[in-house]
PDB file of C-alpha atoms in Angstrom:
ATOM      1  CA  MET A  13      21.285  -9.105 -16.265  1.00  0.00           C
ATOM      2  CA  ALA A  14      18.833  -6.985 -14.720  1.00  0.00           C
ATOM      3  CA  SER A  15      20.161  -3.939 -16.399  1.00  0.00           C
ATOM      4  CA  HIS A  16      19.651  -5.681 -19.671  1.00  0.00           C
ATOM      5  CA  LYS A  17      16.071  -6.308 -18.886  1.00  0.00           C
ATOM      6  CA  ASN A  18      15.589  -2.596 -18.015  1.00  0.00           C
ATOM      7  CA  ALA A  19      17.400  -1.282 -21.257  1.00  0.00           C
ATOM      8  CA  ASN A  20      15.417  -3.604 -23.446  1.00  0.00           C
ATOM      9  CA  PRO A  21      11.959  -2.053 -22.790  1.00  0.00           C
ATOM     10  CA  ARG A  22      13.240   1.423 -22.918  1.00  0.00           C
ATOM     11  CA  GLY A  23      15.079   0.593 -26.271  1.00  0.00           C
ATOM     12  CA  LYS A  24      11.504  -0.488 -27.577  1.00  0.00           C
ATOM     13  CA  SER A  25       9.938   2.598 -25.984  1.00  0.00           C
ATOM     14  CA  CYS A  26      12.539   4.713 -28.178  1.00  0.00           C
ATOM     15  CA  GLU A  27      11.825   2.828 -31.098  1.00  0.00           C
ATOM     16  CA  LYS A  28       8.111   3.481 -30.681  1.00  0.00           C
ATOM     17  CA  LEU A  29       8.622   7.123 -29.873  1.00  0.00           C
ATOM     18  CA  GLN A  30      10.953   7.362 -32.950  1.00  0.00           C
ATOM     19  CA  GLN A  31       8.264   5.569 -35.297  1.00  0.00           C
ATOM     20  CA  LEU A  32       5.563   8.039 -33.843  1.00  0.00           C
ATOM     21  CA  LYS A  33       7.820  10.941 -34.670  1.00  0.00           C
ATOM     22  CA  LEU A  34       8.141   9.745 -38.316  1.00  0.00           C
ATOM     23  CA  GLU A  35       4.187   9.187 -38.696  1.00  0.00           C
ATOM     24  CA  ASP A  36       3.662  12.360 -37.089  1.00  0.00           C
ATOM     25  CA  PRO A  37       4.472  14.826 -40.102  1.00  0.00           C
ATOM     26  CA  GLU A  38       2.067  12.597 -42.210  1.00  0.00           C
ATOM     27  CA  GLU A  39      -0.618  13.042 -39.759  1.00  0.00           C
ATOM     28  CA  LYS A  40      -0.133  16.671 -39.312  1.00  0.00           C
ATOM     29  CA  LYS A  41      -0.250  17.127 -43.071  1.00  0.00           C
ATOM     30  CA  LYS A  42      -3.571  15.206 -43.266  1.00  0.00           C
ATOM     31  CA  LEU A  43      -4.953  17.146 -40.338  1.00  0.00           C
ATOM     32  CA  VAL A  44      -4.069  20.550 -41.773  1.00  0.00           C
ATOM     33  CA  GLN A  45      -5.483  19.410 -45.023  1.00  0.00           C
ATOM     34  CA  LYS A  46      -8.880  18.195 -43.486  1.00  0.00           C
ATOM     35  CA  ASN A  47      -9.006  21.662 -41.523  1.00  0.00           C
ATOM     36  CA  LYS A  48      -8.538  23.497 -44.656  1.00  0.00           C
ATOM     37  CA  GLU A  49     -11.127  21.526 -46.276  1.00  0.00           C
ATOM     38  CA  TYR A  50     -13.658  22.076 -43.342  1.00  0.00           C
ATOM     39  CA  SER A  51     -12.870  25.795 -43.429  1.00  0.00           C
ATOM     40  CA  ARG A  52     -13.412  25.981 -47.267  1.00  0.00           C
ATOM     41  CA  TYR A  53     -16.877  24.205 -46.846  1.00  0.00           C
ATOM     42  CA  VAL A  54     -17.870  26.198 -43.987  1.00  0.00           C
ATOM     43  CA  GLU A  55     -17.112  29.474 -45.832  1.00  0.00           C
ATOM     44  CA  ALA A  56     -18.786  28.172 -48.771  1.00  0.00           C
ATOM     45  CA  LEU A  57     -22.011  27.223 -47.039  1.00  0.00           C
ATOM     46  CA  ARG A  58     -21.748  30.621 -45.013  1.00  0.00           C
ATOM     47  CA  ALA A  59     -21.642  32.502 -48.370  1.00  0.00           C
ATOM     48  CA  GLN A  60     -24.557  30.478 -49.866  1.00  0.00           C
ATOM     49  CA  MET A  61     -26.647  30.943 -46.736  1.00  0.00           C
ATOM     50  CA  ARG A  62     -25.944  34.629 -46.850  1.00  0.00           C
ATOM     51  CA  GLU A  63     -27.283  35.020 -50.376  1.00  0.00           C
ATOM     52  CA  LYS A  64     -30.275  33.100 -49.589  1.00  0.00           C
ATOM     53  CA  ILE A  65     -31.157  35.080 -46.436  1.00  0.00           C
ATOM     54  CA  ASP A  66     -30.510  38.371 -48.389  1.00  0.00           C
ATOM     55  CA  MET A  67     -32.900  37.161 -51.432  1.00  0.00           C
ATOM     56  CA  TYR A  68     -35.659  36.727 -48.785  1.00  0.00           C
ATOM     57  CA  ASN A  69     -34.786  39.992 -47.113  1.00  0.00           C
ATOM     58  CA  ILE A  70     -34.410  38.290 -43.693  1.00  0.00           C
ATOM     59  CA  HIS A  71     -32.783  40.337 -41.007  1.00  0.00           C
ATOM     60  CA  LEU A  72     -30.985  38.112 -38.496  1.00  0.00           C
ATOM     61  CA  PRO A  73     -29.913  39.932 -35.215  1.00  0.00           C
ATOM     62  CA  PRO A  74     -26.330  40.009 -33.968  1.00  0.00           C
ATOM     63  CA  LEU A  75     -25.595  37.028 -31.647  1.00  0.00           C
ATOM     64  CA  CYS A  76     -23.650  39.389 -29.402  1.00  0.00           C
ATOM     65  CA  PHE A  77     -22.360  42.995 -29.098  1.00  0.00           C
ATOM     66  CA  CYS A  78     -18.872  42.266 -30.402  1.00  0.00           C
ATOM     67  CA  GLY A  79     -19.872  42.671 -34.031  1.00  0.00           C
ATOM     68  CA  SER A  80     -22.092  45.141 -35.870  1.00  0.00           C
ATOM     69  CA  GLY A  81     -24.224  42.469 -37.373  1.00  0.00           C
ATOM     70  CA  PHE A  82     -25.036  38.780 -37.552  1.00  0.00           C
ATOM     71  CA  TRP A  83     -22.145  38.097 -39.756  1.00  0.00           C
ATOM     72  CA  ASP A  84     -19.597  40.007 -38.013  1.00  0.00           C
ATOM     73  CA  THR A  85     -19.926  37.748 -34.858  1.00  0.00           C
ATOM     74  CA  HIS A  86     -17.397  35.046 -34.580  1.00  0.00           C
ATOM     75  CA  PRO A  87     -15.949  33.321 -31.339  1.00  0.00           C
ATOM     76  CA  ASP A  88     -12.303  33.678 -32.450  1.00  0.00           C
ATOM     77  CA  SER A  89     -12.903  37.668 -32.866  1.00  0.00           C
ATOM     78  CA  CYS A  90     -15.208  38.229 -30.014  1.00  0.00           C
ATOM     79  CA  ALA A  91     -14.158  40.384 -26.796  1.00  0.00           C
ATOM     80  CA  ASN A  92     -12.535  38.131 -23.846  1.00  0.00           C
ATOM     81  CA  ASN A  93     -15.590  39.165 -21.662  1.00  0.00           C
ATOM     82  CA  CYS A  94     -17.931  37.854 -24.414  1.00  0.00           C
ATOM     83  CA  MET A  95     -19.709  34.549 -23.606  1.00  0.00           C
ATOM     84  CA  PHE A  96     -18.842  33.333 -27.111  1.00  0.00           C
ATOM     85  CA  TYR A  97     -15.083  34.068 -26.836  1.00  0.00           C
ATOM     86  CA  LYS A  98     -13.253  31.038 -27.650  1.00  0.00           C
ATOM     87  CA  ASN A  99     -16.489  29.000 -26.961  1.00  0.00           C
ATOM     88  CA  HIS A 100     -17.346  27.474 -30.426  1.00  0.00           C
ATOM     89  CA  LYS A 101     -19.825  25.168 -28.892  1.00  0.00           C
ATOM     90  CA  ALA A 102     -21.970  27.850 -27.440  1.00  0.00           C
ATOM     91  CA  TYR A 103     -21.692  29.905 -30.609  1.00  0.00           C
ATOM     92  CA  ALA A 104     -22.778  26.962 -32.805  1.00  0.00           C
ATOM     93  CA  GLN A 105     -25.694  26.560 -30.300  1.00  0.00           C
ATOM     94  CA  ALA A 106     -26.868  30.043 -30.415  1.00  0.00           C
ATOM     95  CA  LEU A 107     -26.262  29.888 -34.169  1.00  0.00           C
ATOM     96  CA  GLN A 108     -28.697  26.961 -34.408  1.00  0.00           C
ATOM     97  CA  ASN A 109     -31.100  28.489 -32.236  1.00  0.00           C
ATOM     98  CA  VAL A 110     -31.381  31.884 -34.310  1.00  0.00           C
ATOM     99  CA  ILE A 111     -31.738  29.773 -37.599  1.00  0.00           C
ATOM    100  CA  SER A 112     -34.394  27.658 -36.182  1.00  0.00           C
ATOM    101  CA  SER A 113     -36.372  30.511 -34.722  1.00  0.00           C
ATOM    102  CA  CYS A 114     -36.787  32.217 -38.090  1.00  0.00           C
ATOM    103  CA  ASP A 115     -40.188  31.335 -39.358  1.00  0.00           C
ATOM    104  CA  ILE A 116     -39.581  32.990 -42.695  1.00  0.00           C
ATOM    105  CA  LEU A 117     -37.391  30.430 -43.610  1.00  0.00           C
ATOM    106  CA  ASP A 118     -40.125  28.038 -44.198  1.00  0.00           C
ATOM    107  CA  ARG A 119     -40.491  29.452 -47.689  1.00  0.00           C
ATOM    108  CA  GLY A 120     -38.063  26.911 -48.865  1.00  0.00           C
ATOM    109  CA  SER A 121     -37.018  23.643 -47.525  1.00  0.00           C
ATOM    110  CA  ASN A 122     -33.695  24.052 -49.569  1.00  0.00           C
ATOM    111  CA  THR A 123     -32.912  27.257 -47.638  1.00  0.00           C
ATOM    112  CA  ARG A 124     -33.874  25.638 -44.317  1.00  0.00           C
ATOM    113  CA  LEU A 125     -31.748  22.688 -45.146  1.00  0.00           C
ATOM    114  CA  SER A 126     -28.452  24.539 -46.190  1.00  0.00           C
ATOM    115  CA  VAL A 127     -28.899  26.942 -43.115  1.00  0.00           C
ATOM    116  CA  HIS A 128     -29.099  23.859 -40.913  1.00  0.00           C
ATOM    117  CA  THR A 129     -26.299  22.241 -42.621  1.00  0.00           C
ATOM    118  CA  PHE A 130     -24.231  25.243 -42.230  1.00  0.00           C
ATOM    119  CA  ALA A 131     -24.772  25.489 -38.362  1.00  0.00           C
ATOM    120  CA  VAL A 132     -23.906  21.593 -37.853  1.00  0.00           C
ATOM    121  CA  VAL A 133     -20.787  21.777 -40.067  1.00  0.00           C
ATOM    122  CA  HIS A 134     -19.653  24.774 -38.075  1.00  0.00           C
ATOM    123  CA  ALA A 135     -20.272  23.087 -34.695  1.00  0.00           C
ATOM    124  CA  ARG A 136     -18.506  19.934 -36.097  1.00  0.00           C
ATOM    125  CA  SER A 137     -15.424  21.618 -37.455  1.00  0.00           C
ATOM    126  CA  LYS A 138     -14.780  23.586 -34.339  1.00  0.00           C
ATOM    127  CA  ASN A 139     -15.373  20.463 -31.939  1.00  0.00           C
ATOM    128  CA  SER A 140     -13.079  18.119 -33.947  1.00  0.00           C
TER     129      SER A 140
END
């Protein structure tokens, strides 16, 4: 009788595990889709921000020495001894600091808003 009691919870555990495995592909598809949408959104904001910064002739300094300019710096492509290497949180913080320190962005609140939105979305997409 004791073996029946022990077998029963295992059976339920196996059923739950199989159910999770069945749900897993759908969850993976949703997660992949969400990540694609975030990436597209971030890239669109990045392009929009770049256009506006170029329009105002603003020169942004590189965030690290891994890239030749501001737009070449990215935590996934930095050197392994760089402080931003695989550290999206630090990169997002540095990005926000550089953007907030640019006084010239005060010319247009829309530009400042889109720059801030880009930094926030980038931070959220890498932290989730």
